[in-house]
Short mmCIF file of C-alpha atoms in Angstrom, two decimals:
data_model
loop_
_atom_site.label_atom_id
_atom_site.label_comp_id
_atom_site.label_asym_id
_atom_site.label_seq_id
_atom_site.Cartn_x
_atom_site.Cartn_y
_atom_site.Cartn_z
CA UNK A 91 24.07 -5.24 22.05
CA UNK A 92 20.55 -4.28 22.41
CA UNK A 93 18.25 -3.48 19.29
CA UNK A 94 14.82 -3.56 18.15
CA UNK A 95 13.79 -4.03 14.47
CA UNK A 96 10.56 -3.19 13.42
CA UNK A 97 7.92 -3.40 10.52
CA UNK A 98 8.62 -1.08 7.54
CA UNK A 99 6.17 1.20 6.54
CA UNK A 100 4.20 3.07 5.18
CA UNK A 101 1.26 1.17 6.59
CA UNK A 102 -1.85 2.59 5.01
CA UNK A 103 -5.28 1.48 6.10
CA UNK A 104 -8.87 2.42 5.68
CA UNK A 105 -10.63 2.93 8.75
CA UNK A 106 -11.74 0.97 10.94
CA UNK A 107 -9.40 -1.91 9.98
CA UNK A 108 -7.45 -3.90 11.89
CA UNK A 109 -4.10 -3.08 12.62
CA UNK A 110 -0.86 -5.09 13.31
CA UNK A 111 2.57 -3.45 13.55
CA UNK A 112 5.54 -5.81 14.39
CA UNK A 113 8.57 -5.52 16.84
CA UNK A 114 10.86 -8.08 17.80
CA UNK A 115 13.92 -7.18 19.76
CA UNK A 116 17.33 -8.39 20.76
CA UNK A 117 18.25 -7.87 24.48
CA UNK A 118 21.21 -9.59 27.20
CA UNK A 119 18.73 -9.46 30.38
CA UNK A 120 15.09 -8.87 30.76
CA UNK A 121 14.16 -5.58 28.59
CA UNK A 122 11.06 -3.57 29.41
CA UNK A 123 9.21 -3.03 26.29
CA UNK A 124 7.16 0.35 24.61
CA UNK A 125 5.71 1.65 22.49
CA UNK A 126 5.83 5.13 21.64
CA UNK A 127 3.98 7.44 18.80
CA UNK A 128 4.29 10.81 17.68
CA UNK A 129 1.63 12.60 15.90
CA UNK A 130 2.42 15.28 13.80
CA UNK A 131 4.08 18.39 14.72
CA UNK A 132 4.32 16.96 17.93
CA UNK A 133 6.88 15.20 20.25
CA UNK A 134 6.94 11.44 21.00
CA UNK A 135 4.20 10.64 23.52
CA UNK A 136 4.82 7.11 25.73
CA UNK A 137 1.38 5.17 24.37
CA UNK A 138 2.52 1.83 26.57
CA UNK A 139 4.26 -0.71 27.81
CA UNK A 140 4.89 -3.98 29.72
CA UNK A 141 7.89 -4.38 32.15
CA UNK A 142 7.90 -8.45 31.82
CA UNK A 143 6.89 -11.47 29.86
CA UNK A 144 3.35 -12.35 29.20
CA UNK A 145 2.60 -8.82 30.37
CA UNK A 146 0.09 -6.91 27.97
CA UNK A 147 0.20 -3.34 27.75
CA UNK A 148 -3.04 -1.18 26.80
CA UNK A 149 -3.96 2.40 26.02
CA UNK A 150 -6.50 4.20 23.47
CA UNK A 151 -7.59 1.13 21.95
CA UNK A 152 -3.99 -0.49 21.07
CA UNK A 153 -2.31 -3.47 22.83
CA UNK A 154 1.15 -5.29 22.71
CA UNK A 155 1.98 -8.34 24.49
CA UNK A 156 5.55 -9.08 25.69
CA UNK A 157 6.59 -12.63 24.22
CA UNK A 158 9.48 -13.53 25.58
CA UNK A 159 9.80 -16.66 23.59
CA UNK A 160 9.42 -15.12 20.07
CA UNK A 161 11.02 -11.77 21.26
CA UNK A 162 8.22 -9.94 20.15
CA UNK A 163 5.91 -7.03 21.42
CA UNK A 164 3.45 -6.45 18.42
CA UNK A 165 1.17 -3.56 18.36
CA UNK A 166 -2.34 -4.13 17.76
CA UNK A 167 -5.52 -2.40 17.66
CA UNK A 168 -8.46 -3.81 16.44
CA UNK A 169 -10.37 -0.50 14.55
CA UNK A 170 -8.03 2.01 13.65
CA UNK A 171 -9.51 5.86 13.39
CA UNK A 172 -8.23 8.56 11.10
CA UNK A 173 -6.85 10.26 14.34
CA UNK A 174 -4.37 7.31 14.66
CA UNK A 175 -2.57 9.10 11.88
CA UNK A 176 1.20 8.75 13.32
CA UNK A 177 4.35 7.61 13.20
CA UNK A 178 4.59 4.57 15.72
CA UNK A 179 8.40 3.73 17.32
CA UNK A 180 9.15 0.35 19.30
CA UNK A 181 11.40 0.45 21.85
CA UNK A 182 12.99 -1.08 24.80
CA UNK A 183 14.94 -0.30 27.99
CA UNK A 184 17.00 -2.48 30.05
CA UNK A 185 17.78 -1.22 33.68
CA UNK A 186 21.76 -0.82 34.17
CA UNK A 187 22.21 0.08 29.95
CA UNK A 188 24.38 3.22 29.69
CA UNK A 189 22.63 3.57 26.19
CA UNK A 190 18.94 4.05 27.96
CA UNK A 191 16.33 3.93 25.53
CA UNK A 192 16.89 1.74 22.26
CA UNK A 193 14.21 3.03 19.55
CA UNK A 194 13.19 0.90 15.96
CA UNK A 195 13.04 2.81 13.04
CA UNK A 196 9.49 3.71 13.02
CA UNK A 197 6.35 3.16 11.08
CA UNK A 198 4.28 5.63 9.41
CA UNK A 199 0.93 4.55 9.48
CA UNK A 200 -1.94 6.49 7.42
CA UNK A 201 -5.36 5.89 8.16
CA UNK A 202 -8.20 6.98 5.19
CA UNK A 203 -11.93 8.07 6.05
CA UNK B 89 1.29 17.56 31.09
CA UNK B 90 4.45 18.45 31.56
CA UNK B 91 5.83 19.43 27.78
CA UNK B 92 9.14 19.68 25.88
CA UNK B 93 9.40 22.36 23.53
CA UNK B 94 12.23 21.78 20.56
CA UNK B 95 13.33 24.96 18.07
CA UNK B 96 13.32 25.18 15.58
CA UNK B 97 11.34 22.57 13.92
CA UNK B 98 13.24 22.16 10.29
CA UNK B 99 16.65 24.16 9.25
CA UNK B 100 18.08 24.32 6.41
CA UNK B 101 21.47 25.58 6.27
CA UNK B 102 25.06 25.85 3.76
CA UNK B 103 27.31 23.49 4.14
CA UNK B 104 30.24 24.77 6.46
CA UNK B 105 27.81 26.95 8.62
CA UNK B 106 26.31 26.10 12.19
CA UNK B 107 23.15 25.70 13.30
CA UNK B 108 21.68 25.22 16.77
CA UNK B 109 19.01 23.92 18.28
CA UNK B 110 17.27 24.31 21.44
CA UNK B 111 15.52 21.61 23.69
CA UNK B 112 13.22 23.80 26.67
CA UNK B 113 11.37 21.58 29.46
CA UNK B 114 8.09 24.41 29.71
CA UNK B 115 6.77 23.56 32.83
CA UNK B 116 9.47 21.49 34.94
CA UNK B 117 13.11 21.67 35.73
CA UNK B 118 15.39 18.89 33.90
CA UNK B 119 18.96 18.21 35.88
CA UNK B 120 19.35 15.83 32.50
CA UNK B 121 18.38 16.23 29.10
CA UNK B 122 18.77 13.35 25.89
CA UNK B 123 19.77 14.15 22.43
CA UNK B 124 18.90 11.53 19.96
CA UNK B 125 19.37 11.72 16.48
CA UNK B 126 17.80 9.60 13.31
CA UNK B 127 18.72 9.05 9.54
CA UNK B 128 16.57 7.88 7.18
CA UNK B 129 14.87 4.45 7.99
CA UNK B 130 16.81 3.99 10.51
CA UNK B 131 16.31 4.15 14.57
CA UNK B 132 16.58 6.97 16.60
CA UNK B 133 19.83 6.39 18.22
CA UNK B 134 20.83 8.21 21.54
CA UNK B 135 23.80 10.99 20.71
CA UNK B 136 24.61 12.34 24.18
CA UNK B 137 23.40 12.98 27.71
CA UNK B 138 22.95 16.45 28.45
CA UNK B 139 23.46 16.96 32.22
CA UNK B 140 23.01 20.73 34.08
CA UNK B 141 26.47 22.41 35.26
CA UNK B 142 28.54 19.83 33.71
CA UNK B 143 29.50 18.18 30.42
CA UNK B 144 27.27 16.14 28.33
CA UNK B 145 28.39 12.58 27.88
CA UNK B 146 28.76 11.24 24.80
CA UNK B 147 27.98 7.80 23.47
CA UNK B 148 30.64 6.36 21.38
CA UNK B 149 31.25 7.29 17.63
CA UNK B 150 29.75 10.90 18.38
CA UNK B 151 32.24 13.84 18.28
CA UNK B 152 31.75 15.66 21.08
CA UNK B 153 33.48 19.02 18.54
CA UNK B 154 31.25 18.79 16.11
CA UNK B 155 28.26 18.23 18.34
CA UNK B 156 28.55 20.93 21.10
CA UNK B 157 25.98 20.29 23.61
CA UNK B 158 25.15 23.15 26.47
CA UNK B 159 23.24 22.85 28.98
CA UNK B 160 23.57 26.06 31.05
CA UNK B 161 19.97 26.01 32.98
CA UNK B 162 17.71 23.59 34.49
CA UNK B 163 15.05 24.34 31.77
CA UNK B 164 17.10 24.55 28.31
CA UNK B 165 19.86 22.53 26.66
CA UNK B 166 20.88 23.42 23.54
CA UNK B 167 22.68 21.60 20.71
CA UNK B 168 24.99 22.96 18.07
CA UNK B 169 26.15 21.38 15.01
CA UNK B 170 29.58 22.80 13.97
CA UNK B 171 30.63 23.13 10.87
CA UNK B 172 27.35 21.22 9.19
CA UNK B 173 27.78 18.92 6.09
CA UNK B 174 25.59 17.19 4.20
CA UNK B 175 26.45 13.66 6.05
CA UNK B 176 25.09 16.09 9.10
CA UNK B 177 21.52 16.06 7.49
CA UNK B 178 18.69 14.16 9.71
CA UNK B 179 16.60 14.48 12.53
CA UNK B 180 17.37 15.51 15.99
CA UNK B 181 15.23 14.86 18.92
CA UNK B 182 15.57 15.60 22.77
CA UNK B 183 14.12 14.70 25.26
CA UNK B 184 13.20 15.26 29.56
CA UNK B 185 12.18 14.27 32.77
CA UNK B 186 12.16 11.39 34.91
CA UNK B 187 13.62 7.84 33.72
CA UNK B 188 14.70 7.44 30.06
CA UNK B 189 11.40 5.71 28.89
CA UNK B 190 9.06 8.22 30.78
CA UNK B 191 10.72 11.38 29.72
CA UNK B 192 8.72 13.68 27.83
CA UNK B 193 10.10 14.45 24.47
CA UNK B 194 10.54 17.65 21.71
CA UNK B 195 8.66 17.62 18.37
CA UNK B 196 12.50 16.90 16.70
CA UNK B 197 14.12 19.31 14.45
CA UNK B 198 14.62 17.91 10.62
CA UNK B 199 18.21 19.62 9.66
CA UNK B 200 19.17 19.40 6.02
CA UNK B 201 22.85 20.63 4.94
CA UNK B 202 22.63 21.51 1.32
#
């Protein structure tokens, strides 16, 4: 079946460091890929996503590119801000799964001033 | 935005009681509603589809008795965990709207059964 594994945390970084959090997924057909986070107190919020290989998704500063030959769809942002201060969940959703959405385990990432 | 409200945000209740939680879409109407649920450092992992006027669907290894979902109104689905234990501790998120990946989802409730 499908599942995505992704980087333990806690990732803790001073700011304005660069910042790498790893997924790699396992999927029967052609997945689309996201990324969500959820900042405290709050609910998940969709950050982004790509819907096929080589694709690169973008928003507030972070990217992920969907490698289909390594399985991978890292999350990347090049100066991280102490309002980045979240819990960041990989996921992926094939079209036709009856189990929708399949989530990673999350990383907590803590940005210091 | 549109915005899914989850209450309450932690519970802690005896082992043996019930507790229930409630999963509101604020400013839109949601025919279907997800109930995921996640243990420590693990994934979230999808419990049961909560659908309006009808029963939920659950996905396999979830018992439907213990896990009574309702979902009486197009704005509020509730879930109730019967007879909580311990093994019953972790956190509980919905969520609503549109397809799976571009619903909208609650804060999560953290339940611990002590």
């Amino acid at each position: 079946g499908d599942s995505v594994t992704q980087m333990e945390g806690p990732v803790t970084l001073s700011e304005e460091a660069f910042l790498t959090i790893n997924c790699t997924y396992t999927a029967t057909g052609y997945p689309s890929l996201f990324w969500y986070v959820q900042y405290p107190g709050e609910g998940l919020q969709l950050l982004l996503k790509a819907t096929k290989a080589d694709d690169k998704g973008s928003n507030k500063g972070f990217e992920a590119t969907y490698r289909k030959e390594t399985t991978s769809f890292h999350l990347e942002k090049g100066s991280v801000q102490v309002s980045d201060s979240a819990v960041y969940f990989c996921a992926l959703y094939e079209a036709g799964s009856a189990r929708q959405l399949t989530f990673g385990s999350g990383t907590q990432l803590t940005v210091l001033p | 935005g549109a915005v899914v409200s989850q209450h309450p945000s932690w519970v802690i209740c005896k082992s043996g009681t019930s507790v229930k939680i409630e999963c509101r879409s604020l400013d839109f109407q949601a025919t279907t509603m997800f109930w995921y649920r996640q243990f420590p450092k693990q994934s979230l992992m999808l419990m049961a589809t909560s659908n309006e006027g009808s029963k939920a669907t659950y996905e396999q290894g979830v018992e439907k008795d213990k896990f009574l979902i309702n979902h009486a109104s197009l704005t509020l689905s509730t879930l109730t965990v019967t007879s909580a234990h311990p093994e019953d501790s972790s956190f509980y998120i919905c969520s609503a709207g549109g397809q799976a990946y571009e619903a909208f989802f609650g804060q999560g409730t953290r339940l611990t059964v002590v």
